[in-house]
Amino acid sequence: MSWPTIPTADARPDLESPYWDEHQETRPPEERREAILEKLTEQVRYAYDNSEFYREFYADVDVDPRNITSFEEFEQLPILRSDDIKQEQKEHPPFGRLLCIDEEDITRIYGTSGTTGRPKVFGIGEDDWERIGEWHAQILWSVGLRPDDRVIITSPFIQYLGSWGALAGVDRLGCTTFPFGAGMEGQTEQAVEWIADLQPDALYGTPSYALYLGETAQESGYDPADDFSFDVMFFSGEPGASVPSTRRQIETMFDCEVIDQGSMAEMTPWMSNSGCEHLKNGMHIWNDIVYTELLDVETETPLDYGAEGVPTYTHLERTSQPMIRYWSGDITRWERHDVTDCDCGRTYPTLPKGIYGRADDMLVIRGKNVFPSQIEDQLHALDDFGDEFRVVVEREGTLDTLRLIVELADGAQTTADEFQDVVRTAIKSEIGVTPDVNVIQQGELERTQFKADRVKDERELAVEI
Ligand code: 8LE
């Protein structure tokens, strides 16, 4: 086996083939594990040899980072966290000593798109970027994209690696790329007209944005199901595509298939978690592209299939800024491939319900664990829901209270009072907590052109009594 692999310039499988690389994608998991271990060994040795950061980080480990011989040894390596990267980049700006190539060999600079704290900086070399394009193309093939497809990208072309990573894959696959972007004032109204004229076959963006785009199209007099010709939409960045009722709503609105994708920008090729054209909900984990462990949220030890925990990722062929055992902070459940209801023939593990959210987004309300995506699922299943909502968690005395601000659809069949009861009942039955519900009219809450931010936890502001 060679490490790292050399991208295949422009080779593509036969158009009829469901696989980009049948052997890689359908081999028995045990055989894949051997290949993964070889790559892990190479990747860890490479990082150790080329990064002072990793040499320091692994100074006290009981295994030899230059020669990891088993998964058990690999699991002795400490977990890397976002704060470690921030701290390292603060002390050794701008890239930190995580960078394993010369600065002059960086061909692309990206970063985190969050609005709080110091951004993280990602330097990517040319061969890494080519491999990212190659892998994203391979994964998009499993999604059903083919070179004759026209693909519009409707996420912001900023530091956000979602847009650029999607672009790299679509380009490498040979599709007609339509990098439209998002985020400017009036851009969504323009997108509607461009889509009506150009009739793309596929769209990449965030699920929230697809709903906003659909609503905007309807306001301009279009029916997205009839007037647009999307076959598929692939999403990353937030839960939604694997929230069953949100997924159904987008599929119905546009008469297309929805595919969930995404790990993290740091872990690009972030499409290594991806649905395929056969999977009804959730994502396969292409763990021979990015190795993924599921760790217990408290003990941080590896979990078996069937369990719920935190995906923790390791690059397998990254020469510029490799991440090893990188803690995502997300929560999901994983299953072995043969437990998953999918006909694609791939033998990767699967996240049947996608990534529900971040561990720190989990609300604990009166002792019950609640993910905002569960609330979203209930609301999108209601006929008269007007597409947007907010969750406010407050504290009254010693009790936590859950307040929902929910839009009632234009042309709804129920009154605001009736809808309030419907929402209360639906949420109570899902999460066991009765919310206070404020009903407002569709369109009153701000829409996002990127990732939605729907939760306000005001408990820390409350005075303890
Ligand atoms: C549920 C993967 C990418 C480039 O689209 C992205 O959003 O990366 P970013 O900005 O580093 O944010 C990563 C976080 O977004 C993850 O930790 C997770 O909380 C969330 N996320 C990304 N994709 C999904 C997701 N949450 N489902 C997804 N499909």
PDB file of N, CA, C and O and ligand atoms in Angstrom, residues 113 160-162 204 235-239 260-266 270 283 328 330 355 357-358 451, ligand 1:
ATOM      1  N   SER A 113     -15.856  29.252  10.504  1.00  0.00           N
ATOM      2  CA  SER A 113     -16.756  30.337  10.143  1.00  0.00           C
ATOM      3  C   SER A 113     -17.569  30.829  11.330  1.00  0.00           C
ATOM      4  O   SER A 113     -18.418  31.682  11.176  1.00  0.00           O
ATOM      5  N   TYR A 160     -15.820  29.205   4.886  1.00  0.00           N
ATOM      6  CA  TYR A 160     -16.542  27.953   5.150  1.00  0.00           C
ATOM      7  C   TYR A 160     -16.137  26.858   4.170  1.00  0.00           C
ATOM      8  O   TYR A 160     -16.323  27.004   2.959  1.00  0.00           O
ATOM      9  N   LEU A 161     -15.606  25.765   4.695  1.00  0.00           N
ATOM     10  CA  LEU A 161     -15.114  24.700   3.820  1.00  0.00           C
ATOM     11  C   LEU A 161     -16.223  23.881   3.169  1.00  0.00           C
ATOM     12  O   LEU A 161     -15.964  23.103   2.245  1.00  0.00           O
ATOM     13  N   GLY A 162     -17.457  24.055   3.660  1.00  0.00           N
ATOM     14  CA  GLY A 162     -18.568  23.328   3.037  1.00  0.00           C
ATOM     15  C   GLY A 162     -18.664  23.652   1.558  1.00  0.00           C
ATOM     16  O   GLY A 162     -18.636  22.763   0.686  1.00  0.00           O
ATOM     17  N   TYR A 204     -26.411  21.924  -3.563  1.00  0.00           N
ATOM     18  CA  TYR A 204     -25.723  21.759  -2.286  1.00  0.00           C
ATOM     19  C   TYR A 204     -25.957  23.016  -1.448  1.00  0.00           C
ATOM     20  O   TYR A 204     -25.912  24.141  -1.979  1.00  0.00           O
ATOM     21  N   PHE A 235     -26.771  18.020   1.513  1.00  0.00           N
ATOM     22  CA  PHE A 235     -26.654  19.051   2.538  1.00  0.00           C
ATOM     23  C   PHE A 235     -25.569  18.714   3.543  1.00  0.00           C
ATOM     24  O   PHE A 235     -25.303  17.548   3.800  1.00  0.00           O
ATOM     25  N   SER A 236     -25.012  19.734   4.157  1.00  0.00           N
ATOM     26  CA  SER A 236     -24.180  19.515   5.342  1.00  0.00           C
ATOM     27  C   SER A 236     -24.289  20.753   6.211  1.00  0.00           C
ATOM     28  O   SER A 236     -24.942  21.729   5.858  1.00  0.00           O
ATOM     29  N   GLY A 237     -23.649  20.697   7.369  1.00  0.00           N
ATOM     30  CA  GLY A 237     -23.549  21.895   8.201  1.00  0.00           C
ATOM     31  C   GLY A 237     -24.410  21.897   9.427  1.00  0.00           C
ATOM     32  O   GLY A 237     -24.117  22.597  10.399  1.00  0.00           O
ATOM     33  N   GLU A 238     -25.508  21.145   9.428  1.00  0.00           N
ATOM     34  CA  GLU A 238     -26.438  21.164  10.559  1.00  0.00           C
ATOM     35  C   GLU A 238     -27.358  19.955  10.419  1.00  0.00           C
ATOM     36  O   GLU A 238     -27.442  19.372   9.337  1.00  0.00           O
ATOM     37  N   PRO A 239     -28.039  19.587  11.528  1.00  0.00           N
ATOM     38  CA  PRO A 239     -29.031  18.523  11.388  1.00  0.00           C
ATOM     39  C   PRO A 239     -30.160  19.025  10.475  1.00  0.00           C
ATOM     40  O   PRO A 239     -30.241  20.209  10.201  1.00  0.00           O
ATOM     41  N   ASP A 260     -27.971  13.509   3.324  1.00  0.00           N
ATOM     42  CA  ASP A 260     -27.297  14.143   4.465  1.00  0.00           C
ATOM     43  C   ASP A 260     -25.790  13.868   4.371  1.00  0.00           C
ATOM     44  O   ASP A 260     -25.386  12.756   4.031  1.00  0.00           O
ATOM     45  N   GLN A 261     -24.991  14.863   4.675  1.00  0.00           N
ATOM     46  CA  GLN A 261     -23.531  14.713   4.646  1.00  0.00           C
ATOM     47  C   GLN A 261     -22.899  15.585   5.720  1.00  0.00           C
ATOM     48  O   GLN A 261     -23.489  16.570   6.136  1.00  0.00           O
ATOM     49  N   GLY A 262     -21.671  15.248   6.075  1.00  0.00           N
ATOM     50  CA  GLY A 262     -20.888  16.223   6.821  1.00  0.00           C
ATOM     51  C   GLY A 262     -20.294  15.748   8.126  1.00  0.00           C
ATOM     52  O   GLY A 262     -20.976  15.178   8.959  1.00  0.00           O
ATOM     53  N   SER A 263     -19.008  16.029   8.280  1.00  0.00           N
ATOM     54  CA  SER A 263     -18.350  15.828   9.576  1.00  0.00           C
ATOM     55  C   SER A 263     -18.008  17.210  10.116  1.00  0.00           C
ATOM     56  O   SER A 263     -18.849  17.850  10.736  1.00  0.00           O
ATOM     57  N   MET A 264     -16.814  17.696   9.806  1.00  0.00           N
ATOM     58  CA  MET A 264     -16.388  19.018  10.268  1.00  0.00           C
ATOM     59  C   MET A 264     -15.383  19.584   9.273  1.00  0.00           C
ATOM     60  O   MET A 264     -14.684  18.828   8.588  1.00  0.00           O
ATOM     61  N   ALA A 265     -15.257  20.907   9.270  1.00  0.00           N
ATOM     62  CA  ALA A 265     -14.309  21.550   8.351  1.00  0.00           C
ATOM     63  C   ALA A 265     -12.891  21.031   8.568  1.00  0.00           C
ATOM     64  O   ALA A 265     -12.174  20.725   7.619  1.00  0.00           O
ATOM     65  N   GLU A 266     -12.505  20.899   9.843  1.00  0.00           N
ATOM     66  CA  GLU A 266     -11.160  20.408  10.165  1.00  0.00           C
ATOM     67  C   GLU A 266     -10.887  19.070   9.511  1.00  0.00           C
ATOM     68  O   GLU A 266      -9.759  18.715   9.224  1.00  0.00           O
ATOM     69  N   TRP A 270     -14.788  16.350   4.365  1.00  0.00           N
ATOM     70  CA  TRP A 270     -15.909  16.257   5.307  1.00  0.00           C
ATOM     71  C   TRP A 270     -17.069  15.421   4.771  1.00  0.00           C
ATOM     72  O   TRP A 270     -17.993  15.097   5.515  1.00  0.00           O
ATOM     73  N   MET A 283     -26.421   8.584   7.458  1.00  0.00           N
ATOM     74  CA  MET A 283     -25.184   8.683   6.668  1.00  0.00           C
ATOM     75  C   MET A 283     -24.341   7.425   6.852  1.00  0.00           C
ATOM     76  O   MET A 283     -24.266   6.885   7.958  1.00  0.00           O
ATOM     77  N   SER A 328     -15.302  15.612  18.063  1.00  0.00           N
ATOM     78  CA  SER A 328     -16.211  16.530  17.351  1.00  0.00           C
ATOM     79  C   SER A 328     -17.158  17.249  18.302  1.00  0.00           C
ATOM     80  O   SER A 328     -17.644  18.334  17.984  1.00  0.00           O
ATOM     81  N   ASP A 330     -20.057  16.228  18.759  1.00  0.00           N
ATOM     82  CA  ASP A 330     -21.404  15.932  18.269  1.00  0.00           C
ATOM     83  C   ASP A 330     -21.926  14.645  18.907  1.00  0.00           C
ATOM     84  O   ASP A 330     -21.155  13.868  19.466  1.00  0.00           O
ATOM     85  N   ILE A 355     -26.419  12.989  12.530  1.00  0.00           N
ATOM     86  CA  ILE A 355     -25.855  13.603  13.748  1.00  0.00           C
ATOM     87  C   ILE A 355     -26.969  14.447  14.350  1.00  0.00           C
ATOM     88  O   ILE A 355     -27.478  15.343  13.690  1.00  0.00           O
ATOM     89  N   GLY A 357     -26.996  16.490  16.870  1.00  0.00           N
ATOM     90  CA  GLY A 357     -26.665  17.834  17.314  1.00  0.00           C
ATOM     91  C   GLY A 357     -25.380  17.779  18.103  1.00  0.00           C
ATOM     92  O   GLY A 357     -24.751  16.727  18.215  1.00  0.00           O
ATOM     93  N   ARG A 358     -24.986  18.901  18.658  1.00  0.00           N
ATOM     94  CA  ARG A 358     -23.765  18.938  19.448  1.00  0.00           C
ATOM     95  C   ARG A 358     -24.100  18.582  20.897  1.00  0.00           C
ATOM     96  O   ARG A 358     -25.181  18.903  21.372  1.00  0.00           O
ATOM     97  N   LYS A 451     -26.300  28.486   8.413  1.00  0.00           N
ATOM     98  CA  LYS A 451     -26.734  27.510   9.399  1.00  0.00           C
ATOM     99  C   LYS A 451     -27.696  28.199  10.358  1.00  0.00           C
ATOM    100  O   LYS A 451     -27.424  29.302  10.801  1.00  0.00           O
TER     101      LYS A 451
HETATM  102  C1  8LE B   1     -25.707  17.458  11.802  1.00  0.00           C
HETATM  103  C2  8LE B   1     -19.187  19.736   7.387  1.00  0.00           C
HETATM  104  C3  8LE B   1     -19.278  21.215   7.070  1.00  0.00           C
HETATM  105  C4  8LE B   1     -18.069  21.646   6.299  1.00  0.00           C
HETATM  106  O1  8LE B   1     -20.420  21.427   6.322  1.00  0.00           O
HETATM  107  C5  8LE B   1     -19.397  21.997   8.351  1.00  0.00           C
HETATM  108  O2  8LE B   1     -20.464  22.482   8.706  1.00  0.00           O
HETATM  109  O3  8LE B   1     -18.260  22.105   9.064  1.00  0.00           O
HETATM  110  P1  8LE B   1     -18.094  23.093  10.310  1.00  0.00           P
HETATM  111  O4  8LE B   1     -18.428  24.486   9.911  1.00  0.00           O
HETATM  112  O5  8LE B   1     -16.745  22.798  10.865  1.00  0.00           O
HETATM  113  O6  8LE B   1     -19.172  22.646  11.373  1.00  0.00           O
HETATM  114  C6  8LE B   1     -19.101  21.347  11.901  1.00  0.00           C
HETATM  115  C7  8LE B   1     -20.274  21.087  12.795  1.00  0.00           C
HETATM  116  O7  8LE B   1     -21.498  21.275  12.075  1.00  0.00           O
HETATM  117  C8  8LE B   1     -20.315  19.655  13.270  1.00  0.00           C
HETATM  118  O8  8LE B   1     -19.508  19.471  14.407  1.00  0.00           O
HETATM  119  C9  8LE B   1     -21.805  19.471  13.547  1.00  0.00           C
HETATM  120  O9  8LE B   1     -22.164  20.020  14.798  1.00  0.00           O
HETATM  121  C10 8LE B   1     -22.451  20.297  12.456  1.00  0.00           C
HETATM  122  N1  8LE B   1     -22.777  19.471  11.292  1.00  0.00           N
HETATM  123  C11 8LE B   1     -22.126  19.422  10.111  1.00  0.00           C
HETATM  124  N2  8LE B   1     -22.749  18.574   9.274  1.00  0.00           N
HETATM  125  C12 8LE B   1     -23.821  18.070   9.950  1.00  0.00           C
HETATM  126  C13 8LE B   1     -23.837  18.642  11.245  1.00  0.00           C
HETATM  127  N3  8LE B   1     -24.777  18.336  12.163  1.00  0.00           N
HETATM  128  N4  8LE B   1     -25.775  16.880  10.595  1.00  0.00           N
HETATM  129  C14 8LE B   1     -24.862  17.149   9.634  1.00  0.00           C
HETATM  130  N5  8LE B   1     -24.940  16.574   8.459  1.00  0.00           N
END
